[in-house]
């Protein structure tokens, strides 16, 4: 499966490039109180350690906007400020060093205010993400066209054209809904209409599990079509889940270099051992490991030896309840102490 | 997003049709000991109650193959028998009432034995799923072409052509790997090469979470292209997870009628209440509910009222920590006892 990425112009967010042929940028967003600089910095560091490329921070008030400066100095990575309603928060965030401003021009008030944000961003080389959301579509468009991909596209293009007229083009666009078909359709239309890089997301996907699957449906279809330059899987709760699931998705698509991949069979009446317990124990034990390795846990002799042989480390349960351990295709052990045998084989590799 | 399904001929499995314009058939597989008729029946009933359309049961020995008859009499739904290595198990399963036999002709031995299965299936109007798996590809093809989509396609077509020559066409095909790009590529090629319905799956996807996301990437890309007539999300552990996640995916794609959809915002510095706790409590409390309803849990005033208004029941947390409850667009309550207010509004609907 070869994904031919859609052409998009590159937009710089600090030293991170979105679009223009750069690898997909994986984002998340803090959910700490932004004014609590220490906790916010800790969460940003945890996200970056987990594989996040860019972090967004909400600035719902002046104190939060000011805190961005301290946060950025502390963590030393580019930051995106998430601004709604008050253009002065955007100006303050830019002043304090935000590298990208995310606004929905529809809720900033008059275009004069949007213009002030654009001017400030242009002066400091700050990028802007313009977001259109089905949930906050302008009343006029909603009445005329309903909540449709066409209405969302029109709303987005109106905003883009107005900002372009100010000579500003460091723009990333997002067009989102909580409906998956609507999100896909609107993004396909937007991808054909502009050359700006696109930020993919599904609004209010929900909690990990169902929310991850819904986001993956929407994004993987678009990414497979080459659409999307940066993504965020939005999940209710700890943002680390967004990075964990986003990495799995991007790696599955071949859009991020591989990491640790533990595959395991679904178990059936044929399983000779407790595949689930072993797979879960390996997931827990190796949760911090990111070495590109494939570990296969197989319950029986049907696909077991085949898959185990193709993996870096493989184990196929045998009829006696023990297991055959494979390392890059060679049998290296037959044992009942499977977990420790695998961990031994992993020594020096991870 | 309109999905134009690929044309495929319809194949009947008892009263369930796969392909030929029928809705996507959601499958799972028992992981109980098939000889334990009581536990296997209980698991099949739980799967069907959760939304499963067809259940597969492994028959690794004669006692299991014989048990299929009792199981089928007990549960009263069509059954698929999963057979490897020994053609006599397939004959016994067919004799005992299996409605479809899943084999990998490559591990049955001589084609004479496959022929015996085909004859028995034809005599009783039993369908067959022919599965090719990257992990058990014939040595000769593996050496010649490597583990590639081309080799997998060739293996599959060789088997299909041989069975067609026996005049048998009630065939469902599956071509799987644990690699997502390989699974996608092989299925695209197979979809163009034949008119049989296709069973989609990702081999050894892993445990729920990562395994669900990997499966969703592979399948949603194919399903969006109209490829796939029946699916199974294979996950290590309790097969109920396969149905739960499969339903979320198919509903997200609009390929199953909607059920209960709880959407919730990802939470950020702006959230006025504990979105995560409320969303999780609703998920738990409403876990058995399948009424087509959208419930929105929103942390603040940015997209909150908009999304909450579009939902059947919506709640947007307010600055005072309380919530505004919406019912089909109308504000029906402002309360601090949000959970009970939502449950009250749901009375008579669910």
mmCIF file with all atom_site columns, N, CA and C in Angstrom, chain B residues 117-156:
data_model
loop_
_atom_site.group_PDB
_atom_site.id
_atom_site.type_symbol
_atom_site.label_atom_id
_atom_site.label_alt_id
_atom_site.label_comp_id
_atom_site.label_asym_id
_atom_site.label_entity_id
_atom_site.label_seq_id
_atom_site.pdbx_PDB_ins_code
_atom_site.Cartn_x
_atom_site.Cartn_y
_atom_site.Cartn_z
_atom_site.occupancy
_atom_site.B_iso_or_equiv
_atom_site.pdbx_formal_charge
_atom_site.auth_seq_id
_atom_site.auth_comp_id
_atom_site.auth_asym_id
_atom_site.auth_atom_id
_atom_site.pdbx_PDB_model_num
ATOM 1   N N  . UNK B 1 117 ? -14.151 -32.677 1.066  1.00 0.00 ? 117 UNK B N  1
ATOM 2   C CA . UNK B 1 117 ? -14.857 -31.637 1.848  1.00 0.00 ? 117 UNK B CA 1
ATOM 3   C C  . UNK B 1 117 ? -15.826 -30.891 0.929  1.00 0.00 ? 117 UNK B C  1
ATOM 4   N N  . UNK B 1 118 ? -15.328 -30.541 -0.266 1.00 0.00 ? 118 UNK B N  1
ATOM 5   C CA . UNK B 1 118 ? -16.149 -29.787 -1.220 1.00 0.00 ? 118 UNK B CA 1
ATOM 6   C C  . UNK B 1 118 ? -17.410 -30.578 -1.589 1.00 0.00 ? 118 UNK B C  1
ATOM 7   N N  . UNK B 1 119 ? -17.233 -31.870 -1.850 1.00 0.00 ? 119 UNK B N  1
ATOM 8   C CA . UNK B 1 119 ? -18.385 -32.717 -2.203 1.00 0.00 ? 119 UNK B CA 1
ATOM 9   C C  . UNK B 1 119 ? -19.422 -32.746 -1.085 1.00 0.00 ? 119 UNK B C  1
ATOM 10  N N  . UNK B 1 120 ? -18.922 -32.944 0.145  1.00 0.00 ? 120 UNK B N  1
ATOM 11  C CA . UNK B 1 120 ? -19.835 -33.014 1.293  1.00 0.00 ? 120 UNK B CA 1
ATOM 12  C C  . UNK B 1 120 ? -20.555 -31.685 1.481  1.00 0.00 ? 120 UNK B C  1
ATOM 13  N N  . UNK B 1 121 ? -19.828 -30.590 1.318  1.00 0.00 ? 121 UNK B N  1
ATOM 14  C CA . UNK B 1 121 ? -20.421 -29.257 1.473  1.00 0.00 ? 121 UNK B CA 1
ATOM 15  C C  . UNK B 1 121 ? -21.491 -29.034 0.406  1.00 0.00 ? 121 UNK B C  1
ATOM 16  N N  . UNK B 1 122 ? -21.168 -29.404 -0.834 1.00 0.00 ? 122 UNK B N  1
ATOM 17  C CA . UNK B 1 122 ? -22.115 -29.221 -1.944 1.00 0.00 ? 122 UNK B CA 1
ATOM 18  C C  . UNK B 1 122 ? -23.392 -30.020 -1.683 1.00 0.00 ? 122 UNK B C  1
ATOM 19  N N  . UNK B 1 123 ? -23.235 -31.254 -1.206 1.00 0.00 ? 123 UNK B N  1
ATOM 20  C CA . UNK B 1 123 ? -24.400 -32.110 -0.947 1.00 0.00 ? 123 UNK B CA 1
ATOM 21  C C  . UNK B 1 123 ? -25.343 -31.530 0.093  1.00 0.00 ? 123 UNK B C  1
ATOM 22  N N  . UNK B 1 124 ? -24.779 -30.815 1.075  1.00 0.00 ? 124 UNK B N  1
ATOM 23  C CA . UNK B 1 124 ? -25.619 -30.289 2.151  1.00 0.00 ? 124 UNK B CA 1
ATOM 24  C C  . UNK B 1 124 ? -25.852 -28.785 2.055  1.00 0.00 ? 124 UNK B C  1
ATOM 25  N N  . UNK B 1 125 ? -25.476 -28.177 0.942  1.00 0.00 ? 125 UNK B N  1
ATOM 26  C CA . UNK B 1 125 ? -25.684 -26.738 0.785  1.00 0.00 ? 125 UNK B CA 1
ATOM 27  C C  . UNK B 1 125 ? -24.907 -25.913 1.805  1.00 0.00 ? 125 UNK B C  1
ATOM 28  N N  . UNK B 1 126 ? -23.728 -26.412 2.158  1.00 0.00 ? 126 UNK B N  1
ATOM 29  C CA . UNK B 1 126 ? -22.887 -25.729 3.147  1.00 0.00 ? 126 UNK B CA 1
ATOM 30  C C  . UNK B 1 126 ? -21.880 -24.836 2.417  1.00 0.00 ? 126 UNK B C  1
ATOM 31  N N  . UNK B 1 127 ? -21.692 -23.617 2.923  1.00 0.00 ? 127 UNK B N  1
ATOM 32  C CA . UNK B 1 127 ? -20.738 -22.695 2.304  1.00 0.00 ? 127 UNK B CA 1
ATOM 33  C C  . UNK B 1 127 ? -19.321 -22.985 2.792  1.00 0.00 ? 127 UNK B C  1
ATOM 34  N N  . UNK B 1 128 ? -18.341 -22.465 2.064  1.00 0.00 ? 128 UNK B N  1
ATOM 35  C CA . UNK B 1 128 ? -16.951 -22.643 2.501  1.00 0.00 ? 128 UNK B CA 1
ATOM 36  C C  . UNK B 1 128 ? -16.207 -21.323 2.498  1.00 0.00 ? 128 UNK B C  1
ATOM 37  N N  . UNK B 1 129 ? -15.435 -21.114 3.553  1.00 0.00 ? 129 UNK B N  1
ATOM 38  C CA . UNK B 1 129 ? -14.526 -19.967 3.516  1.00 0.00 ? 129 UNK B CA 1
ATOM 39  C C  . UNK B 1 129 ? -13.125 -20.502 3.314  1.00 0.00 ? 129 UNK B C  1
ATOM 40  N N  . UNK B 1 130 ? -12.521 -20.008 2.249  1.00 0.00 ? 130 UNK B N  1
ATOM 41  C CA . UNK B 1 130 ? -11.157 -20.391 1.924  1.00 0.00 ? 130 UNK B CA 1
ATOM 42  C C  . UNK B 1 130 ? -10.262 -19.261 2.404  1.00 0.00 ? 130 UNK B C  1
ATOM 43  N N  . UNK B 1 131 ? -9.365  -19.580 3.313  1.00 0.00 ? 131 UNK B N  1
ATOM 44  C CA . UNK B 1 131 ? -8.541  -18.529 3.890  1.00 0.00 ? 131 UNK B CA 1
ATOM 45  C C  . UNK B 1 131 ? -7.084  -18.693 3.550  1.00 0.00 ? 131 UNK B C  1
ATOM 46  N N  . UNK B 1 132 ? -6.483  -17.598 3.095  1.00 0.00 ? 132 UNK B N  1
ATOM 47  C CA . UNK B 1 132 ? -5.043  -17.599 2.908  1.00 0.00 ? 132 UNK B CA 1
ATOM 48  C C  . UNK B 1 132 ? -4.452  -16.658 3.937  1.00 0.00 ? 132 UNK B C  1
ATOM 49  N N  . UNK B 1 133 ? -3.399  -17.127 4.585  1.00 0.00 ? 133 UNK B N  1
ATOM 50  C CA . UNK B 1 133 ? -2.799  -16.368 5.663  1.00 0.00 ? 133 UNK B CA 1
ATOM 51  C C  . UNK B 1 133 ? -1.304  -16.228 5.394  1.00 0.00 ? 133 UNK B C  1
ATOM 52  N N  . UNK B 1 134 ? -0.810  -14.995 5.480  1.00 0.00 ? 134 UNK B N  1
ATOM 53  C CA . UNK B 1 134 ? 0.615   -14.764 5.216  1.00 0.00 ? 134 UNK B CA 1
ATOM 54  C C  . UNK B 1 134 ? 1.496   -15.669 6.073  1.00 0.00 ? 134 UNK B C  1
ATOM 55  N N  . UNK B 1 135 ? 1.020   -15.972 7.287  1.00 0.00 ? 135 UNK B N  1
ATOM 56  C CA . UNK B 1 135 ? 1.816   -16.780 8.223  1.00 0.00 ? 135 UNK B CA 1
ATOM 57  C C  . UNK B 1 135 ? 1.900   -18.244 7.834  1.00 0.00 ? 135 UNK B C  1
ATOM 58  N N  . UNK B 1 136 ? 1.025   -18.700 6.940  1.00 0.00 ? 136 UNK B N  1
ATOM 59  C CA . UNK B 1 136 ? 1.079   -20.118 6.562  1.00 0.00 ? 136 UNK B CA 1
ATOM 60  C C  . UNK B 1 136 ? 1.055   -20.275 5.044  1.00 0.00 ? 136 UNK B C  1
ATOM 61  N N  . UNK B 1 137 ? 1.678   -19.337 4.354  1.00 0.00 ? 137 UNK B N  1
ATOM 62  C CA . UNK B 1 137 ? 1.772   -19.383 2.893  1.00 0.00 ? 137 UNK B CA 1
ATOM 63  C C  . UNK B 1 137 ? 2.631   -20.589 2.477  1.00 0.00 ? 137 UNK B C  1
ATOM 64  N N  . UNK B 1 138 ? 2.263   -21.218 1.348  1.00 0.00 ? 138 UNK B N  1
ATOM 65  C CA . UNK B 1 138 ? 3.032   -22.386 0.908  1.00 0.00 ? 138 UNK B CA 1
ATOM 66  C C  . UNK B 1 138 ? 4.515   -22.030 0.724  1.00 0.00 ? 138 UNK B C  1
ATOM 67  N N  . UNK B 1 139 ? 5.354   -22.960 1.121  1.00 0.00 ? 139 UNK B N  1
ATOM 68  C CA . UNK B 1 139 ? 6.802   -22.778 1.069  1.00 0.00 ? 139 UNK B CA 1
ATOM 69  C C  . UNK B 1 139 ? 7.271   -22.352 -0.327 1.00 0.00 ? 139 UNK B C  1
ATOM 70  N N  . UNK B 1 140 ? 6.690   -23.022 -1.351 1.00 0.00 ? 140 UNK B N  1
ATOM 71  C CA . UNK B 1 140 ? 7.142   -22.791 -2.719 1.00 0.00 ? 140 UNK B CA 1
ATOM 72  C C  . UNK B 1 140 ? 6.909   -21.317 -3.111 1.00 0.00 ? 140 UNK B C  1
ATOM 73  N N  . UNK B 1 141 ? 5.691   -20.842 -2.853 1.00 0.00 ? 141 UNK B N  1
ATOM 74  C CA . UNK B 1 141 ? 5.364   -19.456 -3.190 1.00 0.00 ? 141 UNK B CA 1
ATOM 75  C C  . UNK B 1 141 ? 6.193   -18.478 -2.359 1.00 0.00 ? 141 UNK B C  1
ATOM 76  N N  . UNK B 1 142 ? 6.371   -18.824 -1.079 1.00 0.00 ? 142 UNK B N  1
ATOM 77  C CA . UNK B 1 142 ? 7.136   -17.956 -0.178 1.00 0.00 ? 142 UNK B CA 1
ATOM 78  C C  . UNK B 1 142 ? 8.558   -17.794 -0.709 1.00 0.00 ? 142 UNK B C  1
ATOM 79  N N  . UNK B 1 143 ? 9.105   -18.884 -1.203 1.00 0.00 ? 143 UNK B N  1
ATOM 80  C CA . UNK B 1 143 ? 10.484  -18.827 -1.713 1.00 0.00 ? 143 UNK B CA 1
ATOM 81  C C  . UNK B 1 143 ? 10.561  -18.043 -3.015 1.00 0.00 ? 143 UNK B C  1
ATOM 82  N N  . UNK B 1 144 ? 9.561   -18.285 -3.883 1.00 0.00 ? 144 UNK B N  1
ATOM 83  C CA . UNK B 1 144 ? 9.575   -17.644 -5.207 1.00 0.00 ? 144 UNK B CA 1
ATOM 84  C C  . UNK B 1 144 ? 9.301   -16.149 -5.132 1.00 0.00 ? 144 UNK B C  1
ATOM 85  N N  . UNK B 1 145 ? 8.257   -15.778 -4.386 1.00 0.00 ? 145 UNK B N  1
ATOM 86  C CA . UNK B 1 145 ? 7.777   -14.392 -4.433 1.00 0.00 ? 145 UNK B CA 1
ATOM 87  C C  . UNK B 1 145 ? 7.889   -13.666 -3.095 1.00 0.00 ? 145 UNK B C  1
ATOM 88  N N  . UNK B 1 146 ? 8.369   -14.369 -2.071 1.00 0.00 ? 146 UNK B N  1
ATOM 89  C CA . UNK B 1 146 ? 8.399   -13.752 -0.752 1.00 0.00 ? 146 UNK B CA 1
ATOM 90  C C  . UNK B 1 146 ? 6.988   -13.654 -0.183 1.00 0.00 ? 146 UNK B C  1
ATOM 91  N N  . UNK B 1 147 ? 6.878   -13.111 1.025  1.00 0.00 ? 147 UNK B N  1
ATOM 92  C CA . UNK B 1 147 ? 5.545   -12.947 1.621  1.00 0.00 ? 147 UNK B CA 1
ATOM 93  C C  . UNK B 1 147 ? 4.996   -11.620 1.100  1.00 0.00 ? 147 UNK B C  1
ATOM 94  N N  . UNK B 1 148 ? 4.380   -11.678 -0.080 1.00 0.00 ? 148 UNK B N  1
ATOM 95  C CA . UNK B 1 148 ? 3.896   -10.473 -0.750 1.00 0.00 ? 148 UNK B CA 1
ATOM 96  C C  . UNK B 1 148 ? 2.419   -10.628 -1.075 1.00 0.00 ? 148 UNK B C  1
ATOM 97  N N  . UNK B 1 149 ? 1.795   -9.512  -1.425 1.00 0.00 ? 149 UNK B N  1
ATOM 98  C CA . UNK B 1 149 ? 0.390   -9.551  -1.824 1.00 0.00 ? 149 UNK B CA 1
ATOM 99  C C  . UNK B 1 149 ? 0.222   -10.425 -3.070 1.00 0.00 ? 149 UNK B C  1
ATOM 100 N N  . UNK B 1 150 ? 1.187   -10.364 -3.964 1.00 0.00 ? 150 UNK B N  1
ATOM 101 C CA . UNK B 1 150 ? 1.130   -11.167 -5.197 1.00 0.00 ? 150 UNK B CA 1
ATOM 102 C C  . UNK B 1 150 ? 1.139   -12.660 -4.868 1.00 0.00 ? 150 UNK B C  1
ATOM 103 N N  . UNK B 1 151 ? 2.029   -13.046 -3.960 1.00 0.00 ? 151 UNK B N  1
ATOM 104 C CA . UNK B 1 151 ? 2.120   -14.460 -3.579 1.00 0.00 ? 151 UNK B CA 1
ATOM 105 C C  . UNK B 1 151 ? 0.834   -14.903 -2.892 1.00 0.00 ? 151 UNK B C  1
ATOM 106 N N  . UNK B 1 152 ? 0.291   -14.049 -2.031 1.00 0.00 ? 152 UNK B N  1
ATOM 107 C CA . UNK B 1 152 ? -0.937  -14.402 -1.322 1.00 0.00 ? 152 UNK B CA 1
ATOM 108 C C  . UNK B 1 152 ? -2.098  -14.536 -2.305 1.00 0.00 ? 152 UNK B C  1
ATOM 109 N N  . UNK B 1 153 ? -2.165  -13.603 -3.257 1.00 0.00 ? 153 UNK B N  1
ATOM 110 C CA . UNK B 1 153 ? -3.223  -13.662 -4.265 1.00 0.00 ? 153 UNK B CA 1
ATOM 111 C C  . UNK B 1 153 ? -3.099  -14.947 -5.080 1.00 0.00 ? 153 UNK B C  1
ATOM 112 N N  . UNK B 1 154 ? -1.878  -15.266 -5.503 1.00 0.00 ? 154 UNK B N  1
ATOM 113 C CA . UNK B 1 154 ? -1.677  -16.458 -6.318 1.00 0.00 ? 154 UNK B CA 1
ATOM 114 C C  . UNK B 1 154 ? -2.095  -17.716 -5.559 1.00 0.00 ? 154 UNK B C  1
ATOM 115 N N  . UNK B 1 155 ? -1.706  -17.793 -4.283 1.00 0.00 ? 155 UNK B N  1
ATOM 116 C CA . UNK B 1 155 ? -2.083  -18.929 -3.451 1.00 0.00 ? 155 UNK B CA 1
ATOM 117 C C  . UNK B 1 155 ? -3.603  -19.051 -3.377 1.00 0.00 ? 155 UNK B C  1
ATOM 118 N N  . UNK B 1 156 ? -4.255  -17.913 -3.164 1.00 0.00 ? 156 UNK B N  1
ATOM 119 C CA . UNK B 1 156 ? -5.710  -17.907 -3.027 1.00 0.00 ? 156 UNK B CA 1
ATOM 120 C C  . UNK B 1 156 ? -6.380  -18.325 -4.336 1.00 0.00 ? 156 UNK B C  1
#
